[in-house]
């Protein structure tokens, strides 16, 4: 299609292109990926952002200030920070990410795809690392106050995910180093989260090839963006 070219799934030319179309003037969408470490979130976030022509970002990080905070969080010993300190650092990073990257782009009509967002804090700091769900909710309400339009939880067997994650040898293994039982607890947390927010959160079977998962994700994202809940 001459109008949409590489953005084909989101063609805005309503005259003859067979691509799925978005209503004219529709606002940018905020889509997040969640799941345990090594589940394939980064791979899928990148694929979806490319397919949608959306801005790809990540947490912790996504703005220059938040990337500096990221280094404090993902490197070093597992016990380096208390869960309370972690919540404050993740929330500080998220606030900067929201102010400097996410909100300005959404307001310009761009779509944003983020590899993790507030659901990670709900599950890691609220459930798995500590039972601090109440504190997480208060800080989220006061400092962030935004939910994604759509969230994909990539659900993968924790043993598979752990071996995928550690095989990367990224030097960012502070959380992976907490082991298999921790990843299993996280998985339960993400599945419970999907039950709590059924309209927003979709669980994707990540135990397939990356290409098959990406096709499933894109189909669902296009369905959502063209559906009654978005526009
Ligand atoms: P996450 O962001 O959830 O930690 P990544 O996308 O970085 O996960 O993937 C972790 C590792 O597993 C990477 O080396 C990636 O290439 C690989 N990987 C991602 N998706 C799949 C898949 N569906 N099957 C097999 N390996 C995968
Ligand atoms: P990430 O780089 O996404 O890790 P991975 O690619 O291994 O999934 O995130 C770094 C770590 O930070 C990861 O173990 C999850 C953790 N994390 C939290 O504990 N709370 C949060 O709010 C976020 C955003 C991440």
Tab-separated table of C-alpha atoms and ligand atoms in Angstrom:
chain	number	residue	atom	x	y	z
A	1	UNK	CA	0.000	0.000	0.000
A	2	UNK	CA	1.531	3.393	-0.941
A	3	UNK	CA	0.000	5.027	2.142
A	4	UNK	CA	1.122	2.676	4.881
A	5	UNK	CA	4.263	0.960	3.551
A	6	UNK	CA	6.065	-0.739	6.441
A	7	UNK	CA	3.330	0.257	8.917
A	8	UNK	CA	0.918	-1.957	7.013
A	9	UNK	CA	-1.048	-3.432	9.936
A	10	UNK	CA	-2.014	0.103	10.943
A	11	UNK	CA	-2.754	1.661	7.592
A	12	UNK	CA	-4.752	4.872	7.953
A	13	UNK	CA	-5.689	4.943	4.263
A	14	UNK	CA	-9.305	3.787	4.304
A	15	UNK	CA	-9.640	3.624	0.521
A	16	UNK	CA	-8.797	0.198	-0.788
A	17	UNK	CA	-5.865	-1.076	1.257
A	18	UNK	CA	-6.716	-4.455	2.745
A	19	UNK	CA	-4.644	-3.791	5.861
A	20	UNK	CA	-6.436	-3.592	9.170
A	21	UNK	CA	-7.210	0.081	9.712
A	22	UNK	CA	-7.322	2.217	12.792
A	23	UNK	CA	-10.033	4.874	13.081
A	24	UNK	CA	-8.703	8.237	11.841
A	25	UNK	CA	-7.334	10.384	14.675
A	26	UNK	CA	-7.010	7.499	17.091
A	27	UNK	CA	-4.548	8.150	19.867
A	28	UNK	CA	-1.288	6.347	20.433
A	29	UNK	CA	-1.492	3.114	22.380
A	30	UNK	CA	0.583	2.207	25.422
A	31	UNK	CA	1.381	-1.527	25.330
A	32	UNK	CA	3.544	-3.378	27.860
A	33	UNK	CA	5.201	-6.783	28.107
A	34	UNK	CA	5.560	-8.596	31.408
A	35	UNK	CA	6.760	-11.964	32.610
A	36	UNK	CA	9.549	-13.729	34.421
A	37	UNK	CA	13.212	-13.149	33.579
A	38	UNK	CA	14.208	-14.782	30.281
A	39	UNK	CA	10.598	-15.348	29.143
A	40	UNK	CA	11.182	-13.559	25.831
A	41	UNK	CA	9.706	-10.140	26.664
A	42	UNK	CA	12.491	-8.100	25.066
A	43	UNK	CA	12.350	-10.185	21.885
A	44	UNK	CA	8.574	-9.760	21.646
A	45	UNK	CA	8.537	-6.068	22.596
A	46	UNK	CA	11.030	-5.342	19.824
A	47	UNK	CA	9.057	-7.340	17.241
A	48	UNK	CA	5.754	-5.659	18.117
A	49	UNK	CA	7.235	-2.146	18.192
A	50	UNK	CA	8.743	-2.727	14.748
A	51	UNK	CA	5.467	-4.082	13.340
A	52	UNK	CA	3.466	-1.146	14.723
A	53	UNK	CA	6.044	1.562	14.040
A	54	UNK	CA	5.854	2.270	17.787
A	55	UNK	CA	8.529	3.614	20.122
A	56	UNK	CA	10.317	0.767	21.937
A	57	UNK	CA	11.309	1.365	25.535
A	58	UNK	CA	12.023	-0.608	28.708
A	59	UNK	CA	12.001	-0.613	32.488
A	60	UNK	CA	13.868	-0.113	34.625
A	61	UNK	CA	15.173	2.548	32.247
A	62	UNK	CA	13.754	4.154	29.123
A	63	UNK	CA	14.991	7.715	29.777
A	64	UNK	CA	18.547	8.910	30.508
A	65	UNK	CA	17.879	9.389	34.238
A	66	UNK	CA	16.024	6.095	34.598
A	67	UNK	CA	18.840	4.247	32.812
A	68	UNK	CA	21.228	5.562	35.479
A	69	UNK	CA	18.918	4.234	38.192
A	70	UNK	CA	18.718	0.909	36.294
A	71	UNK	CA	22.414	0.281	36.847
A	72	UNK	CA	21.916	0.615	40.614
A	73	UNK	CA	19.095	-1.934	40.478
A	74	UNK	CA	20.276	-4.730	38.189
A	75	UNK	CA	23.967	-4.981	39.090
A	76	UNK	CA	25.536	-6.238	42.313
A	77	UNK	CA	24.493	-8.643	45.070
A	78	UNK	CA	20.902	-9.882	45.362
A	79	UNK	CA	20.740	-8.417	48.888
A	80	UNK	CA	22.150	-5.028	47.933
A	81	UNK	CA	18.854	-3.177	48.533
A	82	UNK	CA	15.969	-3.860	50.910
A	83	UNK	CA	12.594	-4.411	49.185
A	84	UNK	CA	11.453	-0.981	50.432
A	85	UNK	CA	14.477	0.765	48.918
A	86	UNK	CA	13.932	-1.148	45.689
A	87	UNK	CA	10.332	0.069	45.442
A	88	UNK	CA	11.501	3.660	45.796
A	89	UNK	CA	14.220	3.247	43.158
A	90	UNK	CA	11.886	1.517	40.664
A	91	UNK	CA	9.222	4.170	41.251
A	92	UNK	CA	11.719	7.022	40.823
A	93	UNK	CA	12.924	5.481	37.560
A	94	UNK	CA	9.329	4.978	36.352
A	95	UNK	CA	8.332	8.547	37.148
A	96	UNK	CA	11.228	9.885	35.061
A	97	UNK	CA	10.448	7.417	32.245
A	98	UNK	CA	6.803	8.522	32.258
A	99	UNK	CA	7.624	12.252	32.298
A	100	UNK	CA	10.418	12.213	29.731
A	101	UNK	CA	9.543	9.365	27.337
A	102	UNK	CA	6.098	7.780	27.616
A	103	UNK	CA	3.719	10.693	28.160
A	104	UNK	CA	5.219	13.089	25.586
A	105	UNK	CA	5.090	10.419	22.889
A	106	UNK	CA	1.531	9.329	23.633
A	107	UNK	CA	0.459	12.979	23.601
A	108	UNK	CA	2.001	13.353	20.122
A	109	UNK	CA	-0.097	10.389	18.948
A	110	UNK	CA	2.774	7.882	18.883
A	111	UNK	CA	2.352	4.385	20.246
A	112	UNK	CA	4.745	3.169	22.937
A	113	UNK	CA	5.755	-0.443	23.612
A	114	UNK	CA	7.509	-1.000	26.939
A	115	UNK	CA	9.450	-4.060	28.072
A	116	UNK	CA	8.062	-4.097	31.674
A	117	UNK	CA	6.157	-1.395	33.576
A	118	UNK	CA	4.280	-1.131	36.897
A	119	UNK	CA	3.043	-4.746	36.891
A	120	UNK	CA	6.652	-5.836	37.447
A	121	UNK	CA	6.741	-3.865	40.702
A	122	UNK	CA	3.377	-5.346	41.730
A	123	UNK	CA	4.731	-8.862	41.260
A	124	UNK	CA	8.444	-8.578	42.170
A	125	UNK	CA	8.255	-6.153	45.095
A	126	UNK	CA	4.567	-6.637	45.947
A	127	UNK	CA	4.499	-10.441	46.033
A	128	UNK	CA	7.711	-12.333	45.267
A	129	UNK	CA	10.509	-10.320	46.906
A	130	UNK	CA	8.309	-9.140	49.774
A	131	UNK	CA	4.635	-8.825	50.650
A	132	UNK	CA	4.553	-5.096	50.121
A	133	UNK	CA	1.547	-4.898	47.789
A	134	UNK	CA	-0.113	-2.147	49.837
A	135	UNK	CA	2.938	0.100	49.659
A	136	UNK	CA	3.359	-0.598	45.936
A	137	UNK	CA	-0.269	0.419	45.309
A	138	UNK	CA	0.021	3.644	47.322
A	139	UNK	CA	3.204	4.728	45.551
A	140	UNK	CA	1.757	3.823	42.168
A	141	UNK	CA	-1.399	5.851	42.821
A	142	UNK	CA	0.539	8.907	44.065
A	143	UNK	CA	3.524	8.915	41.710
A	144	UNK	CA	2.511	7.119	38.487
A	145	UNK	CA	-1.288	6.862	38.179
A	146	UNK	CA	-1.200	5.441	34.649
A	147	UNK	CA	-2.007	1.943	33.384
A	148	UNK	CA	-1.137	0.566	29.956
A	149	UNK	CA	-3.939	0.138	27.404
A	150	UNK	CA	-2.866	-3.455	26.855
A	151	UNK	CA	-0.415	-5.807	28.604
A	152	UNK	CA	0.976	-9.106	27.394
A	153	UNK	CA	2.271	-11.551	30.015
A	154	UNK	CA	4.655	-13.939	28.245
A	155	UNK	CA	4.173	-17.178	30.166
A	156	UNK	CA	7.091	-19.611	30.051
A	157	UNK	CA	8.205	-22.621	32.073
A	158	UNK	CA	10.549	-21.113	34.737
A	159	UNK	CA	13.319	-23.671	34.151
A	160	UNK	CA	13.396	-22.859	30.421
A	161	UNK	CA	13.335	-19.139	31.122
A	162	UNK	CA	16.115	-19.369	33.682
A	163	UNK	CA	18.435	-21.178	31.309
A	164	UNK	CA	17.617	-18.697	28.522
A	165	UNK	CA	18.263	-15.718	30.806
A	166	UNK	CA	21.508	-16.921	32.345
A	167	UNK	CA	22.808	-18.017	28.908
A	168	UNK	CA	22.815	-14.327	27.917
A	169	UNK	CA	25.553	-13.557	30.487
A	170	UNK	CA	24.501	-9.917	30.416
A	171	UNK	CA	26.068	-8.985	33.772
A	172	UNK	CA	22.541	-7.952	34.873
A	173	UNK	CA	21.780	-11.138	36.783
A	174	UNK	CA	20.988	-9.736	40.225
A	175	UNK	CA	17.411	-11.052	40.078
A	176	UNK	CA	18.069	-14.232	38.056
A	177	UNK	CA	20.586	-15.187	40.761
A	178	UNK	CA	17.649	-15.635	43.171
A	179	UNK	CA	17.011	-19.063	41.561
A	180	UNK	CA	14.255	-21.351	40.283
A	181	UNK	CA	11.877	-21.192	43.286
A	182	UNK	CA	11.836	-17.413	42.971
A	183	UNK	CA	11.017	-17.605	39.238
A	184	UNK	CA	8.172	-20.037	40.031
A	185	UNK	CA	6.783	-17.608	42.590
A	186	UNK	CA	7.024	-14.820	40.023
A	187	UNK	CA	5.179	-16.893	37.437
A	188	UNK	CA	2.303	-17.459	39.880
A	189	UNK	CA	2.294	-13.727	40.583
A	190	UNK	CA	2.004	-12.773	36.916
A	191	UNK	CA	-0.808	-15.288	36.304
A	192	UNK	CA	-2.685	-13.947	39.344
A	193	UNK	CA	-2.204	-10.427	38.013
A	194	UNK	CA	-3.775	-11.446	34.688
A	195	UNK	CA	-6.794	-12.722	36.649
A	196	UNK	CA	-7.059	-9.427	38.521
A	197	UNK	CA	-6.994	-7.288	35.350
A	198	UNK	CA	-8.739	-9.437	32.711
A	199	UNK	CA	-9.696	-6.526	30.446
A	200	UNK	CA	-6.122	-5.259	30.172
A	201	UNK	CA	-3.819	-8.267	30.593
A	202	UNK	CA	-3.541	-11.118	28.074
A	203	UNK	CA	-1.484	-14.248	28.817
A	204	UNK	CA	0.584	-15.498	25.867
A	205	UNK	CA	2.056	-19.004	25.680
A	206	UNK	CA	5.783	-18.259	25.358
A	207	UNK	CA	6.819	-21.930	25.071
A	208	UNK	CA	6.832	-21.678	21.269
A	209	UNK	CA	9.251	-20.311	18.703
A	210	UNK	CA	9.821	-16.565	18.926
A	211	UNK	CA	8.238	-16.161	15.464
A	212	UNK	CA	5.053	-18.008	16.480
A	213	UNK	CA	4.747	-15.965	19.651
A	214	UNK	CA	5.239	-12.730	17.670
A	215	UNK	CA	2.472	-13.631	15.217
A	216	UNK	CA	0.074	-14.354	18.088
A	217	UNK	CA	0.979	-11.081	19.826
A	218	UNK	CA	0.560	-8.975	16.674
A	219	UNK	CA	-2.833	-10.523	15.891
A	220	UNK	CA	-4.070	-9.784	19.396
A	221	UNK	CA	-2.633	-6.248	19.404
A	222	UNK	CA	-4.270	-5.419	16.076
A	223	UNK	CA	-7.548	-6.881	17.348
A	224	UNK	CA	-7.352	-4.701	20.448
A	225	UNK	CA	-6.396	-1.530	18.586
A	226	UNK	CA	-9.303	-1.924	16.196
A	227	UNK	CA	-11.729	-2.972	18.896
A	228	UNK	CA	-14.231	-0.987	20.987
A	229	UNK	CA	-11.839	-0.554	23.941
A	230	UNK	CA	-9.437	1.650	21.994
A	231	UNK	CA	-9.822	4.810	19.959
B	1	LIG	P1	13.454	-11.354	28.594
B	1	LIG	O1	13.436	-9.963	28.041
B	1	LIG	O2	12.099	-11.811	29.018
B	1	LIG	O3	14.472	-11.553	29.653
B	1	LIG	P2	14.659	-12.125	26.037
B	1	LIG	O4	13.738	-11.679	24.949
B	1	LIG	O5	15.866	-11.286	26.299
B	1	LIG	O6	13.829	-12.347	27.403
B	1	LIG	O7	15.068	-13.646	25.738
B	1	LIG	C1	15.998	-14.357	26.558
B	1	LIG	C2	16.859	-15.246	25.655
B	1	LIG	O8	16.033	-16.256	25.067
B	1	LIG	C3	17.501	-14.496	24.493
B	1	LIG	O9	18.771	-15.061	24.243
B	1	LIG	C4	16.541	-14.723	23.326
B	1	LIG	O10	17.202	-14.705	22.087
B	1	LIG	C5	16.003	-16.125	23.639
B	1	LIG	N1	14.594	-16.292	23.243
B	1	LIG	C6	13.613	-15.367	23.225
B	1	LIG	N2	12.428	-15.888	22.839
B	1	LIG	C7	12.659	-17.213	22.613
B	1	LIG	C8	11.821	-18.320	22.190
B	1	LIG	N3	10.513	-18.168	21.966
B	1	LIG	N4	12.401	-19.520	22.084
B	1	LIG	C9	13.720	-19.703	22.352
B	1	LIG	N5	14.582	-18.703	22.752
B	1	LIG	C10	14.050	-17.475	22.881
B	2	LIG	P1	14.841	-6.721	32.880
B	2	LIG	O1	15.979	-6.019	32.279
B	2	LIG	O2	13.533	-6.636	32.171
B	2	LIG	O3	15.239	-8.235	33.131
B	2	LIG	P2	15.048	-9.538	32.245
B	2	LIG	O4	15.423	-9.203	30.828
B	2	LIG	O5	15.967	-10.513	32.886
B	2	LIG	O6	13.628	-9.962	32.360
B	2	LIG	O7	14.608	-6.201	34.369
B	2	LIG	C1	15.641	-6.249	35.307
B	2	LIG	C2	15.198	-6.862	36.593
B	2	LIG	O8	14.444	-5.922	37.374
B	2	LIG	C3	14.308	-8.071	36.413
B	2	LIG	O9	14.834	-9.153	37.172
B	2	LIG	C4	12.983	-7.656	36.985
B	2	LIG	C5	13.330	-6.568	37.945
B	2	LIG	N1	12.247	-5.573	38.160
B	2	LIG	C6	11.660	-5.472	39.432
B	2	LIG	O10	12.022	-6.211	40.361
B	2	LIG	N2	10.703	-4.515	39.620
B	2	LIG	C7	10.309	-3.665	38.632
B	2	LIG	O11	9.439	-2.795	38.859
B	2	LIG	C8	10.914	-3.792	37.331
B	2	LIG	C9	10.511	-2.869	36.223
B	2	LIG	C10	11.890	-4.756	37.146
